[in-house]
Short mmCIF file of C-alpha atoms in Angstrom, two decimals:
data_model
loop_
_atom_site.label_atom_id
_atom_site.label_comp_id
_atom_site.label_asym_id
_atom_site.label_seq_id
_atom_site.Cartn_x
_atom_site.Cartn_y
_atom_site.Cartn_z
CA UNK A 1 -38.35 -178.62 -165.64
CA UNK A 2 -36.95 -178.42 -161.97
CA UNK A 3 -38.75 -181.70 -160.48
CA UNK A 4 -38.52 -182.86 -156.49
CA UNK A 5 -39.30 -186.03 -155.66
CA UNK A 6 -40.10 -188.34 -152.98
CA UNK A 7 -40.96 -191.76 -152.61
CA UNK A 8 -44.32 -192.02 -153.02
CA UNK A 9 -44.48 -195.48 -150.98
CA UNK A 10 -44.98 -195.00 -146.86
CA UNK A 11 -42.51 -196.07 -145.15
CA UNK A 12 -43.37 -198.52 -141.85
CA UNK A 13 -41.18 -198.51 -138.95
CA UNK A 14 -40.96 -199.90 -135.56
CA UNK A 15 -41.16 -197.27 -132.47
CA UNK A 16 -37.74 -196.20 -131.53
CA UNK A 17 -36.05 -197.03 -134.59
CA UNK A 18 -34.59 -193.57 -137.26
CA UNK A 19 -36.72 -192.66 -139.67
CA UNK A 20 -34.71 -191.80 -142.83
CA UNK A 21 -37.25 -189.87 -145.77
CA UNK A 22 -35.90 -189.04 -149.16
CA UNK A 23 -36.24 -185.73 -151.68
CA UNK A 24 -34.63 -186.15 -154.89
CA UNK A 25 -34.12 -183.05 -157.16
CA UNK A 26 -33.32 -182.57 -160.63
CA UNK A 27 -31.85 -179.77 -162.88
CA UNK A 28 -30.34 -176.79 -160.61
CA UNK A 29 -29.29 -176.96 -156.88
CA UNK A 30 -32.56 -174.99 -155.06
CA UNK A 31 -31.52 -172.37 -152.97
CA UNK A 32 -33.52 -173.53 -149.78
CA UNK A 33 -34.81 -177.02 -148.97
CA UNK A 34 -37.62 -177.13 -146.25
CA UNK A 35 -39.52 -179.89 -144.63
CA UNK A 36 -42.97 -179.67 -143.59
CA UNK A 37 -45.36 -182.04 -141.84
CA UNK A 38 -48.67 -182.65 -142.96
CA UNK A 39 -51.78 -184.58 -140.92
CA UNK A 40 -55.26 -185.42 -142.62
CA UNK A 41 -57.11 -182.66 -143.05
CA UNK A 42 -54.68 -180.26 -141.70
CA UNK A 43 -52.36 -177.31 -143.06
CA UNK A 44 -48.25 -177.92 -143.64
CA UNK A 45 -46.01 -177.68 -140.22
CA UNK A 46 -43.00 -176.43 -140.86
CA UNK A 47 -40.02 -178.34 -139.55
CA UNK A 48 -36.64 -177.13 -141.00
CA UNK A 49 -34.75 -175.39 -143.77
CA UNK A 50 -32.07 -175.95 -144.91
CA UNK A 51 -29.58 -173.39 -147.17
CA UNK A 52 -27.38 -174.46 -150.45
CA UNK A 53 -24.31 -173.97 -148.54
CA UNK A 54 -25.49 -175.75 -145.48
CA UNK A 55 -24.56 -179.73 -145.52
CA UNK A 56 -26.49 -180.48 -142.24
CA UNK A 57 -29.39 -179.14 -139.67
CA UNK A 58 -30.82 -179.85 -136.88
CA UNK A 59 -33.70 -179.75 -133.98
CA UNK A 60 -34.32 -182.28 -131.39
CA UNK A 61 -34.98 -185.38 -132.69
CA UNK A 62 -35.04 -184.28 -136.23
CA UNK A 63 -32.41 -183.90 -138.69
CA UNK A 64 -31.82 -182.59 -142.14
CA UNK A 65 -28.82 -183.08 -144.79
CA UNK A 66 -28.40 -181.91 -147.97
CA UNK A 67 -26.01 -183.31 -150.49
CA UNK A 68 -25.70 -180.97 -154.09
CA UNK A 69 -23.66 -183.22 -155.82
CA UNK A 70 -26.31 -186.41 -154.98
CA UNK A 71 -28.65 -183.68 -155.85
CA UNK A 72 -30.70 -185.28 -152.58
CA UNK A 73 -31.94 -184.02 -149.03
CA UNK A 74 -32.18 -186.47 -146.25
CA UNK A 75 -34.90 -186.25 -143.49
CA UNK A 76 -34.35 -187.91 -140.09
CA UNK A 77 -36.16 -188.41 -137.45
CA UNK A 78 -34.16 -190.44 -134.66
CA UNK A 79 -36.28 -192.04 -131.62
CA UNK A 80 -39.40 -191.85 -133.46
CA UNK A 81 -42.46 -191.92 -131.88
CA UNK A 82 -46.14 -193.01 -132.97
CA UNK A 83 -46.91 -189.45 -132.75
CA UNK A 84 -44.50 -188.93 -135.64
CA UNK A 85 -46.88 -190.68 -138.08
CA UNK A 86 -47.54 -188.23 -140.73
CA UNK A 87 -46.79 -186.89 -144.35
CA UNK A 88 -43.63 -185.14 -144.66
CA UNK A 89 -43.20 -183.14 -147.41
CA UNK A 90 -40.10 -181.41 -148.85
CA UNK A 91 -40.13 -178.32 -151.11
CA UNK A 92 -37.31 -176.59 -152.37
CA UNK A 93 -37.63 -172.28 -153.02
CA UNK A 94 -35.88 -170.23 -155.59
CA UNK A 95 -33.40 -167.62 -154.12
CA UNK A 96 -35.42 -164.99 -155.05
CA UNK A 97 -39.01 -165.86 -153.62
CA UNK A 98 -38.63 -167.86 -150.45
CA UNK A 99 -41.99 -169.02 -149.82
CA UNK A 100 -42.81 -169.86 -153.09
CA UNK A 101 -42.78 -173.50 -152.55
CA UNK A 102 -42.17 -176.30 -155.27
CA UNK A 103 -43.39 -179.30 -153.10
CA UNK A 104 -42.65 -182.78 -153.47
CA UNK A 105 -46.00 -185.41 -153.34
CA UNK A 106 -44.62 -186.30 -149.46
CA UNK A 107 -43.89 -189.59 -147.86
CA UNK A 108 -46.04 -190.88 -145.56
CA UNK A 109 -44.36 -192.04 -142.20
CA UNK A 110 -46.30 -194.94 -139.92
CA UNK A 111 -44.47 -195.42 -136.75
CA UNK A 112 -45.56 -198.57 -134.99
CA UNK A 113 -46.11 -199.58 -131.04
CA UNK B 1 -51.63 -164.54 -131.79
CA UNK B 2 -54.24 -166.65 -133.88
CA UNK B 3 -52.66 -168.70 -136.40
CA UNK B 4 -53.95 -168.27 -139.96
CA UNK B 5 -57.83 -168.48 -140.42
CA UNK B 6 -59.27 -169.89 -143.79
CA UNK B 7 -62.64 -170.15 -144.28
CA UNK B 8 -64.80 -171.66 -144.92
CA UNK B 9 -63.16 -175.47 -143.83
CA UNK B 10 -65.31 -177.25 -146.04
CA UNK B 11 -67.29 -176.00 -149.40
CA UNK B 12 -69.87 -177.72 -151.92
CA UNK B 13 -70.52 -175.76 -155.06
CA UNK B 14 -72.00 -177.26 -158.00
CA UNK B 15 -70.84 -176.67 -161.51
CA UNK B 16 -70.86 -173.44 -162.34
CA UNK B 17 -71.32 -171.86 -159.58
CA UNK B 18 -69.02 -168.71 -157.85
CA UNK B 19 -66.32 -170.32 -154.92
CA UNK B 20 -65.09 -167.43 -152.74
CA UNK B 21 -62.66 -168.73 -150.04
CA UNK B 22 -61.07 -166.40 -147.84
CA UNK B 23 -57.56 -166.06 -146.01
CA UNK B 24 -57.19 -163.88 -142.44
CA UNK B 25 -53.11 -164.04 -142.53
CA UNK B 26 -51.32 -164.14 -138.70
CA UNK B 27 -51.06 -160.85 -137.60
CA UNK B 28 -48.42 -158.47 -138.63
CA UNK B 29 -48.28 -160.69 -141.68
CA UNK B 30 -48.27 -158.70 -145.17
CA UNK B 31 -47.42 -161.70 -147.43
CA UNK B 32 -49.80 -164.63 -148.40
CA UNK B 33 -49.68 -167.15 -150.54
CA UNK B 34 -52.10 -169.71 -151.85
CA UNK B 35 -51.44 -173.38 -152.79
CA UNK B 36 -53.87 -175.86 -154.24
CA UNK B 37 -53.72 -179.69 -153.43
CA UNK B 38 -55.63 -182.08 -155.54
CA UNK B 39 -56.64 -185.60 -154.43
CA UNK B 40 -52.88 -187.61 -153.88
CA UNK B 41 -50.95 -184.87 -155.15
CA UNK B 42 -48.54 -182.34 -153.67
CA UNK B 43 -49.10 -179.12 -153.21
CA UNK B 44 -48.48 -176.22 -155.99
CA UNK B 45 -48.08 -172.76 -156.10
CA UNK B 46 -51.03 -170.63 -157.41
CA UNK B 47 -50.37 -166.89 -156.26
CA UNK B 48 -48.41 -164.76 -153.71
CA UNK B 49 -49.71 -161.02 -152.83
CA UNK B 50 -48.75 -158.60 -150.75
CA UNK B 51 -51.51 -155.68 -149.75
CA UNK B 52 -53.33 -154.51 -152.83
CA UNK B 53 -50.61 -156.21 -155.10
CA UNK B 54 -50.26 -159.42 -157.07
CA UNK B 55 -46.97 -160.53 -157.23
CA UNK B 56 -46.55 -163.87 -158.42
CA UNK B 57 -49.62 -165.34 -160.17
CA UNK B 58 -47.32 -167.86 -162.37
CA UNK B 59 -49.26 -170.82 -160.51
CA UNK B 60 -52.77 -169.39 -161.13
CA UNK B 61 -54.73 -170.94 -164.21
CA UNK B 62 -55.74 -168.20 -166.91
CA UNK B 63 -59.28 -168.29 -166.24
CA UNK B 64 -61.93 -168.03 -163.78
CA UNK B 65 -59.90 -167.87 -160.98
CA UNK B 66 -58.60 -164.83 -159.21
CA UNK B 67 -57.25 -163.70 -156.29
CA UNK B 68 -56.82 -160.38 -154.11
CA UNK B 69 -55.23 -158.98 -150.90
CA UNK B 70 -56.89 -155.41 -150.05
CA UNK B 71 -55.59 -153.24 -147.92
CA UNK B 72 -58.45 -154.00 -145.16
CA UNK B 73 -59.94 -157.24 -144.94
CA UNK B 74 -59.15 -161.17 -145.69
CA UNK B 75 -57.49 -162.50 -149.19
CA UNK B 76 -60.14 -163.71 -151.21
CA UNK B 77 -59.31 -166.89 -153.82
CA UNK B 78 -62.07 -166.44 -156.36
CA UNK B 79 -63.07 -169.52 -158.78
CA UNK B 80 -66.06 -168.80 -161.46
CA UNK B 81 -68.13 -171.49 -163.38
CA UNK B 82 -66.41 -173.85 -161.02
CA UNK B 83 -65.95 -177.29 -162.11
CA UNK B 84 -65.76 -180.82 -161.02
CA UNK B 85 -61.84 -180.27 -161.47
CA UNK B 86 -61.41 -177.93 -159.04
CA UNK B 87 -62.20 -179.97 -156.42
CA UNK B 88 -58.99 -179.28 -154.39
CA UNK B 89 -58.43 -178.53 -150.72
CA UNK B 90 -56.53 -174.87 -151.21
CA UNK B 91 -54.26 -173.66 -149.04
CA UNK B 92 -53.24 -170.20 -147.53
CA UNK B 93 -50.27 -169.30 -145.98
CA UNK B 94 -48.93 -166.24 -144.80
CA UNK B 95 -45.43 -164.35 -143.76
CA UNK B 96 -43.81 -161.64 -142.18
CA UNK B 97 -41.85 -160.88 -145.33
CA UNK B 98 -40.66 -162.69 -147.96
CA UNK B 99 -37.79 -163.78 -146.56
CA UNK B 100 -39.49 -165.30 -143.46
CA UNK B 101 -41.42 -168.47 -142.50
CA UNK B 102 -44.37 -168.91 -144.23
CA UNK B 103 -47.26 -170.89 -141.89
CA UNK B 104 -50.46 -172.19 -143.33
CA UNK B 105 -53.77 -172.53 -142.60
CA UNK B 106 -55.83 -175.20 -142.20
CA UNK B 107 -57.01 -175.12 -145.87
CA UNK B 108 -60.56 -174.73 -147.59
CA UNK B 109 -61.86 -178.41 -148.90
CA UNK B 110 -63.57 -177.36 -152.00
CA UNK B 111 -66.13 -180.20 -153.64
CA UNK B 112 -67.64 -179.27 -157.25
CA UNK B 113 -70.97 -181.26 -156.87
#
């Protein structure tokens, strides 16, 4: 089966420091990789995408890589803010249905003062 | 433009009983797409419709739940004879087309009682 994963454990960092979040996937190479931000009781924010044949992307403070032969996609998130405490999710799409969403279980990110 | 409007936010059934939750995609939107999220889990892929067509129901079990897009009116996610299993928050989002960005609603928080 065509897994993505992410570390299931939050990961705590100091205020002004880069937040680096991991998605692991297995079997084939999706053809997009997006990452979304969730907050308690809220719907998924979506952040970026990236494309197969793109190796980097990004948007203000945030930045996304994606490396097919470590069959990984790296999230950062330089500067980071308390604000920025959420779940991030990644989900990869099939070429041929692009919002049909394979998520991973997120990471939850806890920026501190 | 008002984002996409699920309701109701919060729902208490008891076994057995009908859930109807309903889906008013962004405007100009003709795509939606609903996504279930149990307790600590990620979200998966139940069903993507366009107007008066199923597309995709790969994600959707085989019984009791259903789902529709009509030509006038909200996308209803029906669940039958509901159980204490299907207490989920479930997500709708919507698009453009399929090849465009997909946002989500602030999800129904169904509890079987």
């Amino acid at each position: 089966s065509q897994k993505i994963e992410q570390n299931s454990e939050a990961l705590n960092i100091q205020e002004g420091k880069t937040a680096t979040l991991t998605c692991n996937y297995t079997n084939y190479s999706p053809a997009y990789l997006q990452w979304y931000r969730q907050d308690p009781g809220r719907g998924p924010v979506f952040l970026l995408l990236i494309r197969e044949n793109e190796k980097e992307k990004r948007k203000e403070r945030l930045k996304v890589t994606f490396d097919t032969t470590l069959k990984q996609s790296l999230f950062h998130i330089t500067a980071s803010q308390p604000a920025d405490s959420a779940t991030y999710l990644c989900a990869r799409s099939p070429q041929d249905n692009f919002n049909k969403f394979y998520f991973g279980s997120g990471t939850k990110l806890n920026v501190k003062p | 433009n008002a984002g996409v409007m699920q309701n109701p936010r919060h729902l208490v059934r008891r076994r057995g009983q009908e859930a109807r939750l309903r889906c008013s995609p962004m405007k100009g939107h003709s795509h939606v797409y609903w996504y279930r999220q149990l307790p600590e889990e990620g979200l998966k892929f139940m069903v993507y419709l366009q107007k008066e067509n199923i597309i995709d129901e790969s994600g959707m079990p085989k019984e009791r739940f259903s789902a529709e897009f009509p030509k006038e009116g909200p996308s209803i996610l029906r669940i039958q004879q509901v159980v204490r299993g299907d207490s989920a928050a479930y997500f709708c989002a919507s698009s453009r087309g399929e090849g465009d960005e997909a946002f989500f609603g602030q999800g129904t928080r169904l509890t079987v009682v």
